[in-house]
mmCIF file of C-alpha atoms and ligand atoms in Angstrom:
data_model
loop_
_atom_site.group_PDB
_atom_site.id
_atom_site.type_symbol
_atom_site.label_atom_id
_atom_site.label_comp_id
_atom_site.label_asym_id
_atom_site.label_seq_id
_atom_site.Cartn_x
_atom_site.Cartn_y
_atom_site.Cartn_z
ATOM 1 C CA MET A 1 16.648 29.242 -16.886
ATOM 2 C CA THR A 2 19.903 29.494 -14.933
ATOM 3 C CA ASP A 3 23.411 28.315 -15.711
ATOM 4 C CA THR A 4 22.803 25.311 -13.431
ATOM 5 C CA GLU A 5 19.940 24.163 -15.676
ATOM 6 C CA PRO A 6 21.320 23.268 -19.090
ATOM 7 C CA GLY A 7 18.718 20.544 -19.698
ATOM 8 C CA HIS A 8 15.981 19.073 -17.612
ATOM 9 C CA PRO A 9 15.711 19.578 -13.846
ATOM 10 C CA LEU A 10 17.560 17.131 -11.605
ATOM 11 C CA ARG A 11 15.003 14.484 -10.615
ATOM 12 C CA ILE A 12 15.562 12.914 -7.199
ATOM 13 C CA ALA A 13 13.502 10.055 -5.735
ATOM 14 C CA VAL A 14 13.766 9.123 -2.061
ATOM 15 C CA VAL A 15 12.796 5.541 -1.261
ATOM 16 C CA CYS A 16 11.953 3.578 1.899
ATOM 17 C CA LEU A 17 9.861 0.471 2.578
ATOM 18 C CA GLY A 18 6.289 1.736 2.973
ATOM 19 C CA ASN A 19 6.469 5.362 1.675
ATOM 20 C CA ILE A 20 4.447 6.540 4.661
ATOM 21 C CA CYS A 21 7.197 7.451 7.181
ATOM 22 C CA ARG A 22 10.841 8.063 6.225
ATOM 23 C CA SER A 23 10.850 8.802 2.482
ATOM 24 C CA PRO A 24 7.809 11.106 2.601
ATOM 25 C CA MET A 25 9.458 13.015 5.459
ATOM 26 C CA ALA A 26 12.643 13.326 3.356
ATOM 27 C CA ASP A 27 10.581 14.338 0.303
ATOM 28 C CA VAL A 28 8.772 17.160 2.173
ATOM 29 C CA VAL A 29 11.895 18.422 3.983
ATOM 30 C CA LEU A 30 14.065 18.368 0.848
ATOM 31 C CA GLU A 31 11.398 20.127 -1.237
ATOM 32 C CA GLN A 32 10.986 22.826 1.419
ATOM 33 C CA LYS A 33 14.730 23.402 1.743
ATOM 34 C CA LEU A 34 15.197 23.520 -2.049
ATOM 35 C CA ASP A 35 12.346 26.021 -2.273
ATOM 36 C CA ASP A 36 13.926 28.126 0.507
ATOM 37 C CA ALA A 37 17.201 28.078 -1.456
ATOM 38 C CA GLY A 38 15.472 29.158 -4.696
ATOM 39 C CA LEU A 39 16.277 25.809 -6.337
ATOM 40 C CA SER A 40 12.811 24.312 -6.801
ATOM 41 C CA ASP A 41 12.923 24.817 -10.586
ATOM 42 C CA GLU A 42 16.305 23.101 -10.856
ATOM 43 C CA VAL A 43 15.593 20.087 -8.625
ATOM 44 C CA ARG A 44 12.398 18.007 -8.426
ATOM 45 C CA VAL A 45 11.786 15.513 -5.622
ATOM 46 C CA ASP A 46 9.352 12.671 -5.158
ATOM 47 C CA SER A 47 9.250 9.507 -3.103
ATOM 48 C CA ALA A 48 8.188 5.872 -3.171
ATOM 49 C CA GLY A 49 8.205 2.654 -1.173
ATOM 50 C CA THR A 50 9.666 -0.635 -2.296
ATOM 51 C CA GLY A 51 6.424 -2.201 -0.989
ATOM 52 C CA GLY A 52 2.952 -1.328 -2.214
ATOM 53 C CA TRP A 53 0.833 -1.975 0.906
ATOM 54 C CA HIS A 54 0.107 1.714 1.515
ATOM 55 C CA ARG A 55 -0.312 2.934 -2.085
ATOM 56 C CA GLY A 56 -2.587 5.982 -2.218
ATOM 57 C CA GLU A 57 -2.495 6.580 1.536
ATOM 58 C CA PRO A 58 -1.365 9.790 3.242
ATOM 59 C CA MET A 59 1.641 9.905 5.528
ATOM 60 C CA ASP A 60 1.655 8.030 8.849
ATOM 61 C CA PRO A 61 0.049 10.409 11.402
ATOM 62 C CA ARG A 62 3.168 10.279 13.610
ATOM 63 C CA ALA A 63 5.381 11.384 10.685
ATOM 64 C CA ALA A 64 2.868 14.090 9.732
ATOM 65 C CA ALA A 65 2.738 15.343 13.346
ATOM 66 C CA VAL A 66 6.500 15.730 13.710
ATOM 67 C CA LEU A 67 6.729 17.522 10.358
ATOM 68 C CA THR A 68 3.906 19.900 11.311
ATOM 69 C CA GLU A 69 5.525 20.631 14.689
ATOM 70 C CA HIS A 70 8.690 21.641 12.844
ATOM 71 C CA GLY A 71 6.918 23.895 10.315
ATOM 72 C CA TYR A 72 6.637 21.578 7.296
ATOM 73 C CA ASP A 73 3.460 20.727 5.341
ATOM 74 C CA PRO A 74 2.820 16.947 5.224
ATOM 75 C CA THR A 75 -0.640 17.112 3.649
ATOM 76 C CA ARG A 76 0.054 16.598 -0.074
ATOM 77 C CA HIS A 77 1.754 13.214 0.224
ATOM 78 C CA ARG A 78 0.162 10.049 -1.174
ATOM 79 C CA ALA A 79 2.146 6.803 -1.075
ATOM 80 C CA GLN A 80 3.532 5.294 -4.280
ATOM 81 C CA GLN A 81 5.498 2.116 -5.078
ATOM 82 C CA ILE A 82 8.724 2.249 -7.059
ATOM 83 C CA THR A 83 8.973 0.202 -10.268
ATOM 84 C CA SER A 84 11.757 -0.361 -12.815
ATOM 85 C CA GLU A 85 10.243 2.487 -14.868
ATOM 86 C CA TRP A 86 11.342 5.001 -12.219
ATOM 87 C CA PHE A 87 14.942 4.737 -13.445
ATOM 88 C CA ALA A 88 13.980 6.395 -16.742
ATOM 89 C CA ASP A 89 12.302 9.288 -14.904
ATOM 90 C CA HIS A 90 14.924 9.959 -12.214
ATOM 91 C CA ASP A 91 18.596 10.920 -12.099
ATOM 92 C CA LEU A 92 19.263 9.987 -8.468
ATOM 93 C CA ILE A 93 17.457 7.422 -6.302
ATOM 94 C CA LEU A 94 18.299 7.778 -2.612
ATOM 95 C CA THR A 95 17.450 4.902 -0.270
ATOM 96 C CA MET A 96 16.856 5.166 3.448
ATOM 97 C CA ASP A 97 18.480 1.885 4.505
ATOM 98 C CA ALA A 98 20.587 -0.936 3.108
ATOM 99 C CA SER A 99 17.612 -3.223 2.663
ATOM 100 C CA ASN A 100 15.821 -0.547 0.588
ATOM 101 C CA TYR A 101 19.063 -0.185 -1.413
ATOM 102 C CA ASP A 102 19.128 -3.916 -2.215
ATOM 103 C CA ASP A 103 15.432 -3.932 -3.158
ATOM 104 C CA VAL A 104 15.870 -0.941 -5.499
ATOM 105 C CA ALA A 105 19.047 -2.466 -6.993
ATOM 106 C CA ALA A 106 17.005 -5.587 -7.818
ATOM 107 C CA LEU A 107 14.754 -3.383 -9.995
ATOM 108 C CA ALA A 108 17.691 -1.954 -11.992
ATOM 109 C CA ARG A 109 17.909 -3.339 -15.525
ATOM 110 C CA THR A 110 21.150 -1.726 -16.716
ATOM 111 C CA PRO A 111 24.464 -0.545 -15.236
ATOM 112 C CA SER A 112 23.284 3.020 -15.824
ATOM 113 C CA ASP A 113 20.128 2.323 -13.739
ATOM 114 C CA ARG A 114 22.268 0.894 -10.961
ATOM 115 C CA ALA A 115 24.601 3.924 -11.005
ATOM 116 C CA LYS A 116 21.641 6.146 -10.059
ATOM 117 C CA ILE A 117 21.178 4.471 -6.653
ATOM 118 C CA ALA A 118 22.848 5.761 -3.476
ATOM 119 C CA MET A 119 22.149 5.775 0.228
ATOM 120 C CA PHE A 120 20.372 8.999 1.263
ATOM 121 C CA ARG A 121 22.854 9.480 4.104
ATOM 122 C CA SER A 122 25.821 9.202 1.745
ATOM 123 C CA TYR A 123 25.331 13.003 1.731
ATOM 124 C CA ASP A 124 25.236 13.256 5.548
ATOM 125 C CA PRO A 125 28.508 14.928 6.602
ATOM 126 C CA VAL A 126 28.657 12.917 9.844
ATOM 127 C CA ALA A 127 27.605 9.495 8.512
ATOM 128 C CA THR A 128 30.095 6.646 8.919
ATOM 129 C CA PRO A 129 30.211 3.178 7.322
ATOM 130 C CA GLY A 130 28.508 1.786 10.461
ATOM 131 C CA ASP A 131 25.994 4.628 10.750
ATOM 132 C CA ASP A 132 24.684 5.416 7.300
ATOM 133 C CA GLU A 133 20.999 4.488 7.474
ATOM 134 C CA VAL A 134 17.778 6.296 8.369
ATOM 135 C CA PRO A 135 16.275 3.731 10.780
ATOM 136 C CA ASP A 136 12.667 2.609 10.399
ATOM 137 C CA PRO A 137 10.598 4.399 13.100
ATOM 138 C CA TRP A 138 7.394 2.424 12.324
ATOM 139 C CA TYR A 139 7.446 0.149 15.409
ATOM 140 C CA GLY A 140 8.652 2.746 17.923
ATOM 141 C CA GLY A 141 7.352 5.874 19.636
ATOM 142 C CA PRO A 142 7.370 9.554 18.654
ATOM 143 C CA GLU A 143 11.027 9.984 19.694
ATOM 144 C CA GLY A 144 11.996 7.747 16.757
ATOM 145 C CA PHE A 145 10.285 10.145 14.373
ATOM 146 C CA GLU A 146 12.088 13.124 15.961
ATOM 147 C CA HIS A 147 15.399 11.290 15.540
ATOM 148 C CA VAL A 148 14.607 10.497 11.902
ATOM 149 C CA LEU A 149 13.693 14.150 11.226
ATOM 150 C CA GLY A 150 17.055 15.292 12.620
ATOM 151 C CA LEU A 151 18.956 12.899 10.320
ATOM 152 C CA ILE A 152 16.835 13.970 7.356
ATOM 153 C CA GLU A 153 17.216 17.715 7.990
ATOM 154 C CA ARG A 154 20.999 17.499 8.322
ATOM 155 C CA THR A 155 21.310 15.356 5.178
ATOM 156 C CA ALA A 156 18.849 17.511 3.219
ATOM 157 C CA ASP A 157 20.919 20.613 4.040
ATOM 158 C CA ALA A 158 23.984 18.878 2.564
ATOM 159 C CA ILE A 159 22.065 17.786 -0.558
ATOM 160 C CA VAL A 160 20.874 21.373 -1.094
ATOM 161 C CA ALA A 161 24.464 22.588 -0.716
ATOM 162 C CA HIS A 162 25.559 20.038 -3.363
ATOM 163 C CA ALA A 163 22.563 20.660 -5.618
ATOM 164 C CA PRO A 164 24.171 22.977 -8.211
ATOM 165 C CA GLN A 165 27.034 20.462 -8.639
ATOM 166 C CA LEU A 166 24.586 17.536 -8.872
ATOM 167 C CA VAL A 167 22.544 19.394 -11.490
ATOM 168 C CA ARG A 168 25.706 19.966 -13.562
ATOM 169 C CA GLU A 169 26.909 16.372 -13.216
ATOM 170 C CA LEU A 170 23.661 14.424 -13.542
ATOM 171 C CA THR A 171 21.563 16.366 -16.047
ATOM 172 C CA GLN A 172 22.299 17.336 -19.595
HETATM 173 P P1 LIG B 201 8.654 3.570 6.073
HETATM 174 O O1 LIG B 201 8.050 2.809 7.351
HETATM 175 O O2 LIG B 201 9.365 2.524 5.258
HETATM 176 O O3 LIG B 201 9.578 4.556 6.682
HETATM 177 O O4 LIG B 201 7.465 4.190 5.351
HETATM 178 C C1 LIG B 201 7.233 1.675 7.241
HETATM 179 C C2 LIG B 201 5.893 1.839 6.946
HETATM 180 C C3 LIG B 201 5.071 0.728 6.856
HETATM 181 C C4 LIG B 201 5.605 -0.520 7.036
HETATM 182 C C5 LIG B 201 6.945 -0.673 7.314
HETATM 183 C C6 LIG B 201 7.769 0.433 7.403
HETATM 184 N N1 LIG B 201 4.744 -1.664 6.944
HETATM 185 O O5 LIG B 201 5.231 -2.775 7.221
HETATM 186 O O6 LIG B 201 3.580 -1.533 6.573
#
């Protein structure tokens, strides 16, 4: 127990459309960086898609390949679909794009549910109002997955830097 952990761990969910490309990449990268920072007991991460087409499946092979090339382990992931119940189990729900944001907001049942939702890149120090999404790489080539990994790594570093403050503010 540390002074950043007065109650339960901070529970973060990252959410995209299919939960086989962007949000699993963010989940794996964020978990690795939190572990490297010694914060894996204080912050828990999981991920989901707003759609359920890929439930139970591993990561897209292109996403897994780029993670492996960069030293991350993509093997544990299995796709899940977010439901309204996730609001009770999570403190912060970070969406990859604006469409994911709207779909998650439609699942919120209370103002306190809605207050848990933010864009993942709202933590990216170089995001702007016109450039605040993690674009869907599903229809493109491997360079799209490299681009997505760069956005995710930069944003994950900023989330890890904010983590002690987030734990204090969002857990009790
Ligand atoms: P993701 O990418 O939302 O980053 O996991 C997609 C994966 C699958 C589909 C769309 C986007 N799909 O239409 O099946």
